Coordinates of C-alpha atoms and ligand atoms in Angstrom, one line a residue:
M1 CA -26.4 123.3 -15.3
R2 CA -29.9 123.5 -17.0
R3 CA -30.8 121.2 -19.7
W4 CA -30.9 122.4 -23.2
N5 CA -33.1 119.6 -24.8
G6 CA -35.0 118.8 -21.6
W7 CA -36.6 119.5 -18.3
G8 CA -34.4 120.6 -15.2
D9 CA -30.7 120.6 -14.1
D10 CA -28.3 118.1 -15.9
S11 CA -26.9 116.5 -12.6
I12 CA -30.7 115.3 -11.6
S13 CA -32.0 112.1 -13.2
D14 CA -34.6 110.1 -11.7
P15 CA -34.9 106.9 -13.4
V16 CA -38.1 105.3 -14.5
P17 CA -38.9 102.7 -11.1
A18 CA -39.1 99.2 -12.4
T19 CA -42.7 98.5 -11.8
G20 CA -43.5 101.7 -13.6
A21 CA -41.4 100.4 -16.7
A22 CA -43.2 97.1 -16.4
T23 CA -46.6 98.6 -16.1
L24 CA -45.8 100.9 -19.0
A25 CA -44.6 98.4 -21.3
R26 CA -47.8 96.5 -20.6
L27 CA -50.2 99.3 -21.2
V28 CA -48.7 100.8 -24.5
G29 CA -45.8 98.3 -25.7
E30 CA -41.9 98.7 -24.9
G31 CA -40.3 102.1 -26.1
T32 CA -37.4 102.4 -27.9
P33 CA -35.4 105.1 -27.5
P34 CA -34.4 107.6 -30.3
P35 CA -30.9 108.6 -30.5
P36 CA -30.1 111.9 -29.1
A37 CA -28.5 114.6 -31.1
A38 CA -25.9 116.5 -29.6
L39 CA -25.7 119.8 -28.6
A40 CA -22.2 120.6 -30.5
D41 CA -23.7 119.4 -34.0
V42 CA -27.0 121.4 -33.1
V43 CA -24.9 124.4 -32.5
A44 CA -22.7 124.3 -35.1
A45 CA -25.8 123.6 -37.8
I46 CA -27.6 127.2 -36.5
P47 CA -27.1 129.6 -39.2
P48 CA -25.8 133.3 -38.5
G49 CA -28.1 136.1 -36.8
R50 CA -29.9 138.5 -38.6
L51 CA -29.5 141.2 -36.4
P52 CA -26.9 144.2 -36.4
A53 CA -24.8 144.6 -33.8
H54 CA -26.1 145.9 -30.3
P55 CA -23.9 145.8 -27.5
S56 CA -26.4 144.1 -25.2
V57 CA -27.5 141.6 -27.9
V58 CA -25.7 138.4 -27.8
I59 CA -25.5 136.6 -31.0
D60 CA -23.7 133.1 -30.4
A61 CA -25.5 130.1 -31.4
E62 CA -25.6 128.3 -28.3
T63 CA -27.4 131.2 -26.2
R64 CA -29.8 131.5 -29.3
L65 CA -30.6 127.9 -29.2
R66 CA -30.7 127.6 -25.6
H67 CA -33.6 130.4 -25.6
G68 CA -35.5 129.1 -28.6
R69 CA -37.9 126.8 -27.6
G70 CA -39.8 126.3 -24.5
Q71 CA -40.9 122.7 -22.9
S72 CA -43.8 121.4 -25.3
L73 CA -43.7 118.1 -26.6
P74 CA -43.0 119.8 -30.2
D75 CA -40.3 121.8 -28.4
W76 CA -38.4 118.6 -26.9
L77 CA -38.6 116.8 -30.2
A78 CA -37.0 119.6 -31.7
L79 CA -34.2 119.8 -29.4
R80 CA -33.8 116.1 -28.9
T81 CA -33.7 115.3 -32.7
G82 CA -31.3 118.0 -33.3
R83 CA -34.2 120.1 -35.5
P84 CA -34.4 123.0 -33.6
G85 CA -36.1 125.2 -36.3
A86 CA -36.3 128.7 -36.3
V87 CA -33.9 130.0 -32.7
P88 CA -33.9 134.1 -32.4
D89 CA -31.3 136.0 -34.3
G90 CA -30.0 137.3 -30.9
V91 CA -30.9 137.4 -27.2
A92 CA -30.6 140.6 -24.8
F93 CA -30.4 140.2 -21.2
P94 CA -31.5 144.1 -20.1
A95 CA -30.8 144.7 -16.4
D96 CA -33.6 147.6 -16.0
G97 CA -36.6 149.3 -17.8
A98 CA -34.5 151.6 -19.3
E99 CA -32.4 149.1 -21.1
V100 CA -35.6 147.3 -22.1
R101 CA -37.1 150.8 -23.6
D102 CA -33.9 151.2 -25.4
L103 CA -34.1 147.2 -26.8
L104 CA -37.6 148.1 -28.1
A105 CA -36.4 151.0 -30.0
Y106 CA -33.4 149.0 -31.2
A107 CA -36.1 146.2 -32.8
E108 CA -38.3 149.1 -34.4
V109 CA -35.3 150.3 -36.3
A110 CA -33.7 146.6 -37.3
G111 CA -37.4 146.0 -38.3
A112 CA -37.2 143.1 -35.9
R113 CA -39.9 141.0 -33.8
V114 CA -39.9 140.7 -30.3
I115 CA -40.3 137.6 -27.7
P116 CA -40.3 138.3 -24.0
Y117 CA -38.3 135.3 -22.1
G118 CA -39.1 134.5 -18.3
G119 CA -37.9 131.1 -17.7
G120 CA -38.7 129.6 -21.0
T121 CA -40.8 126.8 -19.4
S122 CA -44.1 127.4 -21.7
V123 CA -45.7 124.5 -23.0
V124 CA -47.6 125.8 -25.7
G125 CA -45.2 127.4 -28.0
G126 CA -45.1 130.6 -26.4
V127 CA -41.2 131.5 -26.8
T128 CA -40.3 130.3 -30.2
P129 CA -39.9 132.5 -33.1
G130 CA -41.9 132.2 -36.4
D131 CA -40.4 131.7 -39.7
D132 CA -41.7 135.3 -41.3
G133 CA -38.5 136.4 -42.9
A134 CA -37.9 139.2 -40.3
P135 CA -35.1 138.9 -37.5
W136 CA -36.1 138.1 -34.1
L137 CA -34.8 139.3 -31.0
T138 CA -35.5 137.7 -27.5
I139 CA -35.4 139.7 -24.5
S140 CA -34.6 137.7 -21.4
L141 CA -35.5 139.2 -18.1
A142 CA -33.1 137.0 -16.2
R143 CA -31.2 139.8 -15.0
L144 CA -34.5 141.9 -14.1
A145 CA -34.4 139.7 -11.0
G146 CA -34.7 139.8 -7.3
M147 CA -37.4 141.7 -4.6
R148 CA -37.0 145.6 -5.3
R149 CA -39.3 146.8 -2.4
L150 CA -41.5 145.0 0.6
D151 CA -44.3 146.8 2.2
A152 CA -44.6 145.1 4.7
D153 CA -47.7 146.6 6.5
G154 CA -49.5 146.4 3.1
L155 CA -48.0 142.8 2.4
L156 CA -46.8 144.1 -1.1
A157 CA -43.9 142.9 -2.4
T158 CA -42.4 144.2 -5.6
F159 CA -40.2 141.6 -7.9
G160 CA -38.0 142.2 -11.1
A161 CA -40.2 140.3 -13.6
G162 CA -37.1 137.9 -14.3
T163 CA -37.3 136.5 -10.4
V164 CA -37.4 132.6 -10.7
G165 CA -40.0 130.8 -8.0
P166 CA -37.2 129.2 -5.7
D167 CA -36.2 133.2 -5.1
V168 CA -39.4 134.4 -4.6
E169 CA -39.9 132.2 -1.7
A170 CA -36.4 132.5 -0.2
V171 CA -36.4 136.1 0.0
L172 CA -40.1 136.2 1.4
R173 CA -39.5 132.9 3.8
A174 CA -36.7 135.1 5.8
R175 CA -39.2 137.6 6.1
G176 CA -41.4 135.4 7.6
L177 CA -43.5 136.1 4.1
T178 CA -44.9 133.9 1.4
L179 CA -46.6 133.9 -1.7
G180 CA -47.7 130.8 -1.6
H181 CA -47.5 130.3 -5.5
F182 CA -46.5 127.0 -6.8
P183 CA -46.6 125.8 -10.3
Q184 CA -45.1 122.8 -10.7
S185 CA -42.3 124.4 -13.3
F186 CA -41.8 126.6 -10.2
E187 CA -37.9 126.0 -10.2
Y188 CA -37.4 127.6 -13.5
S189 CA -40.8 129.9 -14.3
T190 CA -40.5 133.6 -13.2
V191 CA -42.6 136.4 -12.0
G192 CA -43.2 138.2 -15.2
G193 CA -43.8 134.9 -17.0
W194 CA -46.5 133.8 -14.2
V195 CA -48.4 137.1 -15.1
A196 CA -48.0 137.1 -18.8
T197 CA -49.5 133.5 -18.7
R198 CA -51.8 133.9 -16.0
S199 CA -50.3 130.7 -14.1
S200 CA -51.8 128.9 -11.2
G201 CA -50.2 127.2 -8.5
Q202 CA -50.5 124.3 -7.0
Q203 CA -51.9 125.7 -3.9
S204 CA -54.2 128.2 -5.8
V205 CA -57.4 127.3 -4.2
G206 CA -55.8 128.7 -0.4
F207 CA -53.3 131.4 -1.9
G208 CA -55.1 132.7 -5.0
R209 CA -54.4 132.4 -8.8
I210 CA -51.6 134.9 -10.1
E211 CA -54.5 137.5 -11.3
A212 CA -55.5 137.3 -7.2
L213 CA -51.7 138.1 -6.3
F214 CA -50.9 140.1 -8.9
A215 CA -51.0 143.9 -7.7
G216 CA -49.6 146.0 -10.0
G217 CA -46.0 146.5 -11.8
T218 CA -44.8 148.4 -14.9
L219 CA -45.1 147.4 -18.5
E220 CA -42.7 148.4 -21.5
A221 CA -44.6 148.2 -24.8
P222 CA -43.5 149.9 -28.1
A223 CA -46.0 152.5 -27.5
G224 CA -45.2 153.5 -24.2
T225 CA -44.6 152.6 -20.3
L226 CA -48.2 151.5 -18.3
E227 CA -47.6 151.9 -14.9
M228 CA -50.4 149.8 -12.9
P229 CA -50.5 151.0 -9.3
P230 CA -51.2 148.5 -6.8
H231 CA -54.4 149.9 -5.3
P232 CA -56.0 147.9 -2.9
A233 CA -59.4 148.2 -4.7
S234 CA -60.8 150.6 -7.1
A235 CA -64.0 151.7 -8.7
A236 CA -62.1 153.8 -11.4
G237 CA -63.1 152.0 -14.5
P238 CA -62.4 148.6 -15.8
D239 CA -59.0 147.5 -14.5
L240 CA -55.9 147.5 -17.0
R241 CA -54.1 144.9 -14.6
Q242 CA -56.7 142.2 -16.4
L243 CA -55.5 143.3 -19.6
V244 CA -51.8 142.4 -19.0
L245 CA -52.9 139.2 -17.3
G246 CA -52.6 136.9 -19.8
S247 CA -51.3 139.3 -22.5
E248 CA -48.4 136.6 -23.6
G249 CA -46.0 139.5 -24.3
R250 CA -48.3 140.7 -26.8
L251 CA -48.7 144.0 -25.5
G252 CA -45.4 144.6 -24.0
I253 CA -42.7 143.6 -21.4
V254 CA -43.6 143.2 -17.9
T255 CA -40.3 144.7 -16.2
E256 CA -41.8 144.3 -12.3
A257 CA -44.8 143.0 -10.5
V258 CA -46.3 143.9 -7.2
L259 CA -47.4 141.0 -5.6
R260 CA -49.9 140.3 -2.3
V261 CA -48.1 138.4 0.1
A262 CA -49.2 136.6 3.2
P263 CA -47.6 135.6 6.3
L264 CA -46.1 132.4 6.5
P265 CA -48.6 129.8 7.8
A266 CA -47.5 128.2 11.2
V267 CA -48.9 124.8 10.0
E268 CA -49.2 123.0 6.7
I269 CA -50.1 119.6 6.1
F270 CA -51.4 117.6 2.8
P271 CA -53.9 114.9 4.4
T272 CA -54.4 112.2 1.6
F273 CA -57.7 110.5 1.2
F274 CA -58.8 107.7 -0.8
L275 CA -62.7 106.8 -2.0
P276 CA -63.6 103.6 -3.3
D277 CA -64.6 105.0 -6.9
W278 CA -65.0 107.8 -9.0
E279 CA -68.4 109.2 -8.4
R280 CA -67.9 109.1 -4.6
A281 CA -64.6 110.9 -5.3
L282 CA -66.3 113.4 -7.3
A283 CA -69.1 114.2 -5.0
F284 CA -66.5 114.3 -2.0
T285 CA -64.8 116.8 -4.0
R286 CA -67.5 118.8 -5.0
A287 CA -68.9 119.1 -1.3
L288 CA -65.1 120.0 -0.2
A289 CA -65.3 122.6 -2.9
R290 CA -68.8 124.3 -1.7
A291 CA -67.8 123.9 2.1
R292 CA -65.7 126.9 1.8
L293 CA -63.3 125.6 4.4
P294 CA -59.7 126.9 4.5
I295 CA -58.3 124.8 2.3
T296 CA -55.2 125.6 -0.1
M297 CA -55.3 122.8 -2.3
I298 CA -57.9 119.8 -3.6
R299 CA -56.2 117.5 -6.3
T300 CA -58.5 114.4 -6.9
S301 CA -57.4 111.8 -9.4
T302 CA -59.2 109.4 -11.4
P303 CA -58.9 105.7 -10.8
A304 CA -56.4 105.2 -13.6
E305 CA -54.5 108.1 -12.1
T306 CA -54.3 107.0 -9.0
Y307 CA -53.3 103.6 -10.3
T308 CA -50.6 105.0 -12.6
N309 CA -49.2 107.4 -9.6
L310 CA -48.7 104.3 -7.3
A311 CA -47.1 102.1 -9.9
L312 CA -44.6 105.1 -10.8
A313 CA -44.0 106.0 -7.3
G314 CA -41.5 103.2 -6.5
H315 CA -41.5 101.6 -2.9
E316 CA -43.2 98.7 -3.8
T317 CA -43.4 96.8 -0.6
V318 CA -44.8 100.3 1.1
L319 CA -47.2 100.4 -1.6
R320 CA -48.8 96.6 -1.6
A321 CA -49.2 97.2 2.3
L322 CA -51.1 100.6 1.4
R323 CA -53.4 98.7 -1.1
R324 CA -53.7 96.1 1.2
Y325 CA -55.5 98.6 3.8
L326 CA -57.0 100.6 1.6
A327 CA -58.8 97.6 0.1
A328 CA -59.9 96.3 3.8
R329 CA -61.5 99.6 4.1
G330 CA -63.5 99.7 1.1
A331 CA -61.1 101.4 -1.3
G332 CA -60.4 98.7 -3.6
P333 CA -58.9 98.6 -7.2
G334 CA -61.4 101.3 -8.4
R335 CA -59.8 103.7 -5.9
C336 CA -59.4 107.5 -6.5
M337 CA -56.9 109.7 -4.4
V338 CA -58.0 113.1 -2.9
L339 CA -54.8 115.1 -2.0
L340 CA -55.7 118.1 0.2
G341 CA -53.6 121.2 1.1
L342 CA -54.3 122.6 4.6
A343 CA -52.2 125.7 6.1
G344 CA -52.6 128.5 8.5
P345 CA -52.8 129.0 12.3
R346 CA -52.7 125.5 14.1
R347 CA -56.0 125.7 15.6
L348 CA -57.6 126.9 12.5
V349 CA -56.2 123.3 10.6
L350 CA -56.8 121.4 13.3
V351 CA -60.7 122.7 13.1
T352 CA -60.5 122.7 9.2
L353 CA -59.4 118.8 9.5
A354 CA -61.9 117.9 11.8
A355 CA -64.5 119.1 9.5
I356 CA -63.2 117.7 6.2
A357 CA -63.1 114.1 8.3
G358 CA -67.0 114.6 8.7
I359 CA -67.3 115.4 5.1
A360 CA -64.9 112.1 4.4
H361 CA -67.3 110.2 6.3
D362 CA -70.3 110.7 4.6
F363 CA -68.4 109.8 1.2
G364 CA -67.0 106.7 2.5
A365 CA -63.1 108.4 2.0
V366 CA -60.3 106.5 4.0
R367 CA -57.5 108.7 5.3
A368 CA -54.2 107.3 4.0
P369 CA -51.7 106.4 7.0
G370 CA -48.3 107.3 7.2
R371 CA -46.8 110.3 4.7
L372 CA -48.0 110.3 1.4
G373 CA -48.9 113.8 1.1
R374 CA -45.7 114.9 2.9
Q375 CA -43.7 112.9 0.5
W376 CA -45.9 114.3 -2.2
Q377 CA -44.8 118.1 -0.9
A378 CA -41.1 116.8 -0.8
G379 CA -41.0 115.7 -4.6
R380 CA -43.5 117.7 -6.4
F381 CA -41.1 119.8 -8.4
R382 CA -39.2 116.2 -9.1
T383 CA -42.4 115.3 -11.0
P384 CA -41.4 116.7 -14.3
Y385 CA -38.0 115.3 -13.9
L386 CA -39.3 111.8 -15.0
R387 CA -40.1 113.4 -18.3
N388 CA -36.7 113.1 -19.2
A389 CA -36.3 109.3 -18.1
L390 CA -39.4 108.3 -20.0
W391 CA -37.7 110.0 -22.8
D392 CA -34.9 108.0 -22.8
A393 CA -37.1 105.0 -22.1
G394 CA -38.9 105.6 -25.5
Y395 CA -41.9 107.6 -24.3
A396 CA -43.3 110.8 -25.4
V397 CA -45.8 112.5 -22.4
D398 CA -47.8 115.5 -22.3
T399 CA -50.4 117.2 -20.8
L400 CA -53.6 119.1 -21.4
E401 CA -56.0 121.0 -19.2
T402 CA -59.0 123.2 -19.1
A403 CA -61.8 124.0 -16.7
V404 CA -65.9 123.5 -16.7
P405 CA -68.6 123.9 -14.8
W406 CA -69.6 121.2 -12.4
S407 CA -72.4 120.0 -14.6
S408 CA -69.7 119.1 -17.3
V409 CA -66.7 117.7 -14.9
D410 CA -67.8 114.1 -14.7
L411 CA -68.9 114.3 -18.9
L412 CA -65.5 115.7 -19.5
A413 CA -63.5 113.9 -17.0
R414 CA -65.1 110.2 -18.8
E415 CA -64.6 111.6 -22.3
L416 CA -61.2 113.3 -22.4
A417 CA -58.7 110.4 -21.4
P418 CA -60.8 107.2 -23.5
A419 CA -60.6 109.8 -26.3
L420 CA -56.8 110.0 -26.2
R421 CA -56.1 106.6 -25.6
A422 CA -58.2 105.5 -28.6
G423 CA -56.4 108.2 -30.9
L424 CA -53.8 106.1 -32.7
A425 CA -55.6 103.2 -32.8
A426 CA -55.5 103.6 -36.9
D427 CA -51.4 103.4 -36.5
G428 CA -51.9 100.2 -34.5
E429 CA -50.4 102.3 -31.2
R430 CA -51.7 102.4 -27.7
V431 CA -52.2 105.6 -25.7
H432 CA -52.2 105.6 -22.1
A433 CA -54.1 108.6 -20.7
F434 CA -55.6 109.4 -16.7
T435 CA -57.0 112.7 -15.5
H436 CA -57.1 114.6 -12.4
L437 CA -58.8 117.3 -11.0
S438 CA -56.1 120.2 -10.1
H439 CA -58.0 123.2 -9.2
V440 CA -61.4 122.8 -7.7
Y441 CA -63.9 126.2 -7.6
P442 CA -67.6 126.2 -5.8
T443 CA -68.7 126.6 -9.3
G444 CA -66.3 124.0 -11.3
S445 CA -62.9 122.4 -11.7
S446 CA -60.2 122.3 -13.8
L447 CA -59.3 118.8 -15.6
Y448 CA -55.7 118.0 -15.9
T449 CA -54.8 114.9 -18.4
T450 CA -51.5 113.5 -19.0
F451 CA -51.1 111.3 -22.1
L452 CA -48.2 109.1 -23.1
F453 CA -47.7 107.2 -26.2
R454 CA -44.2 105.6 -27.6
L455 CA -42.0 107.5 -29.7
A456 CA -41.7 106.7 -33.1
D457 CA -38.3 106.0 -35.2
D458 CA -39.4 109.1 -37.2
P459 CA -39.7 112.5 -35.6
D460 CA -42.0 113.6 -37.8
V461 CA -44.5 110.5 -37.3
T462 CA -44.2 111.4 -33.6
L463 CA -45.1 115.0 -34.2
A464 CA -48.3 113.9 -36.4
R465 CA -49.4 111.6 -33.9
W466 CA -49.1 114.3 -31.3
R467 CA -50.8 116.7 -33.5
R468 CA -53.7 114.4 -33.8
L469 CA -53.9 113.7 -30.0
K470 CA -53.8 117.3 -29.1
A471 CA -56.4 118.3 -31.8
L472 CA -58.9 115.2 -30.6
A473 CA -58.6 116.7 -27.1
S474 CA -58.9 120.5 -27.9
E475 CA -62.1 120.0 -30.3
A476 CA -63.5 117.8 -27.4
I477 CA -62.8 120.7 -24.7
V478 CA -64.3 123.3 -26.9
R479 CA -67.3 120.8 -27.5
R480 CA -67.9 120.5 -24.2
G481 CA -67.7 124.5 -23.7
G482 CA -64.2 124.0 -21.5
T483 CA -61.5 126.7 -21.7
I484 CA -59.1 126.3 -23.6
S485 CA -56.4 126.7 -21.0
H486 CA -57.0 126.8 -16.9
Q487 CA -53.2 127.6 -16.7
H488 CA -51.1 127.0 -19.6
G489 CA -52.1 129.8 -21.5
V490 CA -52.4 130.2 -25.2
G491 CA -49.3 130.6 -26.8
T492 CA -49.6 129.3 -30.4
D493 CA -50.6 125.6 -29.7
H494 CA -53.8 127.1 -28.4
A495 CA -54.4 130.2 -30.3
P496 CA -56.6 128.4 -33.2
Y497 CA -59.2 127.2 -30.3
L498 CA -59.4 130.9 -28.7
P499 CA -62.0 132.1 -30.9
A500 CA -64.4 129.6 -30.0
E501 CA -63.9 131.3 -26.6
K502 CA -64.0 134.7 -27.0
G503 CA -66.0 135.4 -30.1
I504 CA -65.4 137.3 -32.8
L505 CA -65.9 140.8 -31.0
G506 CA -63.6 139.6 -28.2
M507 CA -60.9 138.5 -30.6
E508 CA -61.4 141.9 -32.3
V509 CA -60.9 143.6 -29.3
L510 CA -58.2 141.7 -28.3
A511 CA -56.5 142.6 -31.6
D512 CA -57.2 146.4 -31.0
V513 CA -55.5 146.6 -27.7
A514 CA -52.3 144.9 -29.0
R515 CA -52.2 147.1 -32.0
R516 CA -52.6 150.2 -29.6
F517 CA -49.7 148.8 -27.3
D518 CA -47.5 147.7 -30.3
P519 CA -48.6 149.5 -33.6
A520 CA -46.1 148.0 -35.8
G521 CA -47.1 144.5 -34.7
R522 CA -43.3 143.5 -33.0
M523 CA -44.4 141.5 -30.4
H524 CA -44.5 138.2 -31.2
P525 CA -47.1 137.4 -33.6
G526 CA -48.4 134.3 -33.7
V527 CA -48.9 134.2 -30.0
L528 CA -52.1 134.4 -28.5
L529 CA -53.9 136.0 -31.8
G530 CA -53.1 133.3 -34.0
D531 CA -51.9 136.0 -36.3
A532 CA -48.4 134.9 -37.6
S533 CA -47.6 135.5 -41.1
Ligands
FAD1 C1 -42.9 120.8 -15.9 C2 -43.9 122.0 -16.1 C3 -45.3 122.2 -15.2 C4 -45.7 123.5 -15.5 N1 -47.0 123.5 -14.2 C5 -47.3 124.6 -14.5 C6 -48.5 124.9 -13.4 O1 -48.5 124.0 -12.3 N2 -49.4 125.9 -13.5 C7 -49.1 126.7 -14.3 O2 -49.9 127.8 -14.4 N3 -48.2 126.7 -15.5 C8 -47.5 125.4 -15.4 N4 -46.3 125.5 -16.5 C9 -46.5 126.1 -17.5 C10 -45.3 127.3 -17.1 O3 -44.6 126.9 -16.6 C11 -46.4 128.8 -17.4 O4 -46.8 129.2 -18.4 C12 -45.2 129.8 -16.5 O5 -46.2 130.7 -16.2 C13 -44.4 130.5 -17.5 O6 -43.5 131.2 -17.1 P1 -42.1 131.8 -17.5 O7 -41.3 132.7 -17.0 O8 -41.4 130.5 -17.9 O9 -42.5 131.9 -18.9 P2 -41.9 131.7 -20.4 O10 -42.2 130.4 -20.9 O11 -40.5 132.1 -20.6 O12 -42.8 132.6 -21.4 C14 -44.1 132.3 -21.7 C15 -45.0 133.3 -22.2 O13 -45.0 134.8 -21.7 C16 -44.5 135.7 -22.2 N5 -43.6 136.7 -21.1 C17 -42.6 135.8 -19.9 N6 -42.0 136.9 -19.5 C18 -42.8 137.8 -19.8 C19 -42.7 139.3 -19.4 N7 -41.6 139.5 -18.0 N8 -43.4 140.3 -19.8 C20 -44.2 139.8 -21.2 N9 -44.4 138.8 -21.5 C21 -43.2 137.8 -21.0 C22 -43.5 134.8 -23.2 O14 -43.4 136.0 -24.1 C23 -44.5 133.7 -23.5 O15 -45.2 133.9 -24.2 C24 -45.4 124.1 -16.6 C25 -44.6 124.0 -17.3 C26 -43.8 122.8 -17.4 C27 -43.2 122.6 -18.1

């Protein structure tokens, strides 16, 4: 069963490897796990819902609790410490567009706010009700799931918005196709959630981000239904799909999406290289991005991230041998790992690999022996489970991300993690922070920073520390002209920083559009536009 207060299925628990635990204790100090709240106690304290009866609206406290929070650090803190805050007054599970329309009409009569809920994997406060005195209805898309239609000639597959990643790939792979969209939250995140947050999969360099894969679909809004036909291309005015992408539920509910799929690649490999230092890793990465080779993924870790990943990987004997091998070839302690993805017909993959080997030689890159890349692929959706084990060991972990032009990548990569590391110095606490470039473009790159610090005895202190770290990183991003989110979206946590990016007129346009789709302001006020009352 899915964990109510952490990540993933509760039958899976991956411990922190002994070497990783020792490394963390050395870097930030020994963690002290806070006592976890019991589900029964938290459920018992939830007040009754305030919505009028409706046959499709579930009002039991546990269902409401399980749909009240996402996966941000404040969400974890709220659930793990048994202080969930506002939860929805009811949760509905419509089975089709007509039921969604009926529920929107019901919300209108009840004066309720509405939150569309996909997989609840938002890390930016995207699925949490506000506390404005109105009743809140969460509409889960869980029953609007599965592939509806497949146009095999046009490579277009229509999915219910609530279809989760593994189900998308299973049905497509059975037909020799793939979407190729693999956010790390793949196990639980949904087609509708991807569209609503403009998500990016790990292999988006090759397959495209969701905005490249979203060909059309249907949005049910309080003001009506918006159909978005999947034209292969169109010069008929501005593209309304771009309004829906990233709308985070503010315009209405995506009920189905037509996605551009691709034939399953004959071959897929994940070669791994190590560069002697960050300067050369960056130059190698930029050269690859500009070479316009058919690469599906470029993921470049700073020395701090390379060190941490190897420490947390376990298998100490194998890693010792790897470190010796790399050091003998010039990639010593300052080494940086660059993980690549290649997919396609066998000959194309081989030709691409040969071209990469040529570029690698120019920068002193060493190809890692063994199956490092294959192991990464096999375990890539298990990494988030580590967050449970780290919490149980007394550590909070969070991530933040942005994208900047190449001219600012190095600057920000050198600024973000050190700023976070010093962020709790006034409290005498250390922070471990490290960065990788997760999605690389010819014009620039995303930066993805993970930070880890000790949980305090008092959850309010932990929350205040997190807020301080989040604010200083967000301010650094905005100062350097980075986007406040390359992939996680805006939610409530990033909303204060959006005006810096969109400008006054841009924010007014977004608010006007939201008002046209949702005249009474029912659709999740607070998210995206930061307009909670
Ligand atoms: C461990 C972990 C790893 C992650 N890795 C990635 C990653 O690699 N790439 C990435 O892009 N993101 C990642 N995320 C963030 C998150 O998974 C994405 O934002 C994802 O797209 C959210 O999908 P969801 O179905 O869970 O949506 P939810 O969390 O349920 O909702 C997110 C937002 O979209 C709205 N929404 C959801 N469904 C609909 C709908 N049908 N119609 C209208 N609005 C809707 C919600 O109201 C909310 O505002 C990660 C999160 C976690 C916890």
